[in-house]
Amino acid sequence: MTGKKKSAQASIEAMYRVFTIPEAPESTLSRIDQNISRNLAGFLQEHIVAVERDLAEVEKNFSDSAIPEKPIFVSEQAQFLLDKLVANSVHTASPSFIGHMTSALPYFMLPLSKIMIALNQNLVKTETSKAFTPMERQVLGMIHRLVYEQDSAFYRKWMHDPRHALGAMCSGGTVANLTALWVARNRAFPPEGSFRGLHQEGLFRALRYYGFEGAAILVSRRGHYSLRKAADVLGLGRDSLIPVDTDERNRIDTDALREKCLELQKQKIKVMAICGVAGTTETGNVDPLESMADIATEFGAHFHVDAAWGGPTLFSRTYRGLLKGIEKADSVTFDAHKQLYVPMGAGLVVFRDPHLASAVEHHAQYIIRKGSRDLGSTTLEGSRPGMSMLIHSGLKILAREGYEILIDQGIEKARTFASMIEARDDMELITRPELNILTYRYCPAEVQQALAVADPTQSEKINSCLNRITKFIQKTQRERGKAFVSRTRLEPAHYAHYPCLVFRVVLANPLTTREILEDILEEQVELAGDEGIREEMEILHQMASAVLDQKRPDTKRA
Amino acid sequence: MTGKKKSAQASIEAMYRVFTIPEAPESTLSRIDQNISRNLAGFLQEHIVAVERDLAEVEKNFSDSAIPEKPIFVSEQAQFLLDKLVANSVHTASPSFIGHMTSALPYFMLPLSKIMIALNQNLVKTETSKAFTPMERQVLGMIHRLVYEQDSAFYRKWMHDPRHALGAMCSGGTVANLTALWVARNRAFPPEGSFRGLHQEGLFRALRYYGFEGAAILVSRRGHYSLRKAADVLGLGRDSLIPVDTDERNRIDTDALREKCLELQKQKIKVMAICGVAGTTETGNVDPLESMADIATEFGAHFHVDAAWGGPTLFSRTYRGLLKGIEKADSVTFDAHKQLYVPMGAGLVVFRDPHLASAVEHHAQYIIRKGSRDLGSTTLEGSRPGMSMLIHSGLKILAREGYEILIDQGIEKARTFASMIEARDDMELITRPELNILTYRYCPAEVQQALAVADPTQSEKINSCLNRITKFIQKTQRERGKAFVSRTRLEPAHYAHYPCLVFRVVLANPLTTREILEDILEEQVELAGDEGIREEMEILHQMASAVLDQKRPDTKRA
């Protein structure tokens, strides 16, 4: 062999080795692997750097745009990932990080995920998934039953029927909502006479054939942004997502909803879907689903419920009543990577009527042939991993009782936290928890008193100042890295719907304790006294004093 | 404490434990975990049952529709999964399973996946992904550079620019294609005058405003079915996906393409997008991308290339020329879980022009705020896992040279296999490999001779009989579990476009050897002699003899 040939042969053999020879037990990567298995919390604690580095700094480690020419050792990349990626990632499992919807995972999810990845099944067809297909159908059946409570005979008939589907698995809530509205849109303009259906001829001809000027999706102002995205994707346009006003508890105003529907009807706009929210992303409130179902029936609209967050509340005997009416929905979105405690990348939608999915059925020659059991014929995605195995395991290992405990504890912890906030005179509870989400802000007693008596202009000014303070506290607390609450903008009725920035807290991590919550509040108060916001704070106090002085004319003038 | 309270407390503690205490090293699950780390191939070999069980049988293990009330031990579920799910799953990593696009994975992907899952980041926003965001942008930049070969200055300017995106990561090729066509559709009907753009006002008003009767997407007959699905989802209707004829090598006929465009133009149908295929799913052929780009320019259409399969061919100095013209595409789809050898669930689309993604930009109040670095503002999906970490690791560890070896070896193996098939007189090569995919069927010498001289009616009858035989062999071979080729239906020009079933083979697993390929052919020949297909085989031989007798009138009559 020449030298060149020899080196080519060596490269080929090296390549072969990465597919055949496991990492040595003492290698960097194997040690990480074992570390994670033995002590995940410790691994995260040790390797994720608490204090946040500026993202522009972090970017420098990821600035090369050229794919490297020469292979490197696995250990080199493992070390790079530890130092540069893991170190600067977010400790989503931390019990002090209560600002997002990602919680700690049950330990068993890790080795189970490894099995899933090792098997590398593709759920698009049975040829690459075999038993995973009936397993996924069972998971869809179980969630369907949790929502719709049909009898066993119903599930015996439909759960494994290859020509029907009780739902569709996907990567998350956004795709689940999109799938539901795709079904709704196609069913709103079905084949009739010479018209072969919207799915075949498109929206333009559908509206012309049926004599409509447009089609609308209605949802409360607190609906998830994925619904507006879906309206865009589906060709309806973002304008067709009609936001409906909410009551003071962030739940859709059903009178306003009905009025909007009537208005749209007059404008010859088809009320295609009404979406209820079971757990608004920002405030965790639940729409009055029963009345919404009635309105949907009245207008012949598809009734979808986005229960991406709140769906698992159905596990709780105590709180499942909060979702009353969900069983009347035509479709319901669940996110498994939220309160089913499955790793990121698992959502699903269930359909009350097993025939519904046929509105989006697709076939091809080499897979998902007609009559096959292939799940790919009714999913939006094509190739998909076997995430349903993790949902299956959660449902079996934790069971209804386990999930009930998680749900109940979350809601009760949110109530406790709300009481803690209310008990203080320097914090203001903005939205009371209905599920396990609440919002509040830092607001000194004097400022609260001032806001109670301020006129609209004064109130706006104070709130605007508070917004800057809220933003500062939230951002700085995050950067310090000990705790994390998120922030959002709400328009509270008692401040004349002025946009107020608030801290948003999600209490889904079972490891979050009362002490942790106390520490979070303490740090926020401390940050309110920080040098970086002192000027703003002085202005705030001046404004508050001025309002209070003005409103106490008698004492002043005396 | 009362008994009830005690038991409630015990349940809560048990629940707390699954979040805090790792699986014991000697537990069932830990043993599986270690097994997989030490010897993945052995684990799969030992636990996946070779002989296929009927799916109806397998379903019985997944027939319960009620979520169990009481928790079970992790070990119990682990054992259940081993016996019922893993045992009846598909050995996608087997080097004898050459019928699908899932290959063996490099060993390092497993522990890396564990890190990814342990970190449980959510890429929708930096708040839950930090360093993962620039890392993902780098991956998009690297693939962009592989395709478009811009200079370093270009990437310095754009790669980390928060207001722009060089692409979008997603769960797979279907969503990647959908994202590209979503961008194309919105850009085809932009804001103008009083019209606020399709994304805002929808397709109906867009067509009315611009005076079109419809909008079309053109692709060859061999285009992936996800494009038709996208046409449906996007509200264009499946009819708007216009299939264009191909030449004898399954590549789009550019004359026919241009003619179709002209025809559509006359019908006032907007040519919205032209899709090239770089690696057809069934035959692995590549469209003439350069000429297609010219036609797209001529008609002002978005030019998309679906390189879900063939994209990584660009790593090969020898074969990258096959994709010439791809750099003229406005958008290109890549599937990472195919030839980037990443586990299931990773795809992406890159955009030539960093401004393109703005056509689908979305914002919300609590995340993906305007000006933020959050990747979620231009992805179709919302919450997403950190799969890009695995792509990043593949690009670093295998590097260009490593992927080149994999690509080159696959193409060369496909050529070897084609020669092996051609060297036999009982097999018929249907499509010659251009990349690493080929199709063939079992067809005895005598039958091949007969087909060469048969008239159309005779040819149809023989092919129809061959179809039943092909189906039998493919299905039985799969059920036996030693090897797997897939099957599809092609319409070969030399059989007057009669639909022929064929074996489809994808040679992407580096562990597939020549011996394995020989064994696969041998087993197919053996199955052709099986009792179950004997009658069909006799009919086939009779038909062939009749044709040959008839066509040899001289010798017969003599």
Short mmCIF file of N, CA, C and O in Angstrom, two decimals, chain A residues 365-366, chain B residues 101 221-223 279-285 431 437-439 488-490 502 504-505:
data_model
loop_
_atom_site.label_atom_id
_atom_site.label_comp_id
_atom_site.label_asym_id
_atom_site.label_seq_id
_atom_site.Cartn_x
_atom_site.Cartn_y
_atom_site.Cartn_z
N GLN A 365 -46.74 5.83 -1.58
CA GLN A 365 -46.57 4.51 -2.18
C GLN A 365 -45.74 3.57 -1.33
O GLN A 365 -46.01 2.39 -1.23
N TYR A 366 -44.67 4.10 -0.76
CA TYR A 366 -43.72 3.19 -0.12
C TYR A 366 -43.98 3.05 1.37
O TYR A 366 -43.45 2.15 2.01
N MET B 101 -34.31 4.35 5.99
CA MET B 101 -33.30 5.40 6.02
C MET B 101 -32.71 5.60 7.41
O MET B 101 -32.06 6.60 7.67
N ARG B 221 -42.61 13.99 -10.09
CA ARG B 221 -43.48 12.90 -9.61
C ARG B 221 -42.82 12.12 -8.48
O ARG B 221 -43.48 11.41 -7.75
N ARG B 222 -41.52 12.21 -8.36
CA ARG B 222 -40.80 11.46 -7.33
C ARG B 222 -40.62 12.29 -6.05
O ARG B 222 -39.94 11.87 -5.14
N GLY B 223 -41.22 13.47 -6.00
CA GLY B 223 -41.11 14.31 -4.80
C GLY B 223 -41.69 13.61 -3.59
O GLY B 223 -42.56 12.75 -3.72
N GLY B 279 -31.97 13.61 -4.01
CA GLY B 279 -32.09 12.30 -3.40
C GLY B 279 -33.54 11.92 -3.24
O GLY B 279 -34.11 12.09 -2.16
N THR B 280 -34.15 11.42 -4.32
CA THR B 280 -35.55 11.00 -4.21
C THR B 280 -35.62 9.85 -3.21
O THR B 280 -34.73 9.00 -3.15
N THR B 281 -36.70 9.85 -2.42
CA THR B 281 -36.84 8.88 -1.35
C THR B 281 -36.81 7.45 -1.88
O THR B 281 -36.25 6.56 -1.26
N GLU B 282 -37.42 7.24 -3.03
CA GLU B 282 -37.56 5.87 -3.49
C GLU B 282 -36.38 5.39 -4.33
O GLU B 282 -36.07 4.21 -4.33
N THR B 283 -35.73 6.32 -5.05
CA THR B 283 -34.70 5.88 -5.99
C THR B 283 -33.37 6.62 -5.82
O THR B 283 -32.40 6.30 -6.50
N GLY B 284 -33.33 7.62 -4.96
CA GLY B 284 -32.08 8.31 -4.68
C GLY B 284 -31.53 9.12 -5.84
O GLY B 284 -30.31 9.30 -5.94
N ASN B 285 -32.39 9.63 -6.69
CA ASN B 285 -31.90 10.44 -7.80
C ASN B 285 -31.94 11.93 -7.48
O ASN B 285 -32.65 12.37 -6.58
N THR B 431 -33.75 0.45 -10.89
CA THR B 431 -33.11 1.77 -10.97
C THR B 431 -31.67 1.67 -10.48
O THR B 431 -31.39 1.14 -9.41
N ILE B 437 -29.04 4.64 -3.17
CA ILE B 437 -30.33 3.95 -3.16
C ILE B 437 -30.52 3.26 -4.51
O ILE B 437 -30.19 3.84 -5.55
N LEU B 438 -31.03 2.05 -4.51
CA LEU B 438 -31.33 1.39 -5.77
C LEU B 438 -32.57 0.53 -5.60
O LEU B 438 -32.99 0.25 -4.47
N THR B 439 -33.17 0.15 -6.71
CA THR B 439 -34.33 -0.73 -6.65
C THR B 439 -34.12 -1.89 -7.62
O THR B 439 -33.45 -1.74 -8.64
N THR B 488 -41.50 -0.52 -2.91
CA THR B 488 -42.30 0.62 -3.36
C THR B 488 -42.80 0.32 -4.75
O THR B 488 -42.53 -0.75 -5.31
N ARG B 489 -43.55 1.26 -5.30
CA ARG B 489 -44.14 1.06 -6.63
C ARG B 489 -43.57 2.11 -7.57
O ARG B 489 -43.64 3.30 -7.29
N LEU B 490 -42.97 1.65 -8.64
CA LEU B 490 -42.43 2.58 -9.64
C LEU B 490 -43.13 2.32 -10.97
O LEU B 490 -43.74 1.27 -11.18
N VAL B 502 -41.23 -3.05 -6.46
CA VAL B 502 -39.78 -3.33 -6.49
C VAL B 502 -39.23 -3.36 -5.07
O VAL B 502 -39.82 -2.79 -4.15
N ARG B 504 -36.65 -1.96 -2.53
CA ARG B 504 -35.91 -0.70 -2.43
C ARG B 504 -34.83 -0.85 -1.36
O ARG B 504 -35.10 -1.32 -0.25
N VAL B 505 -33.63 -0.46 -1.70
CA VAL B 505 -32.51 -0.67 -0.81
C VAL B 505 -31.76 0.65 -0.58
O VAL B 505 -31.50 1.40 -1.53
#
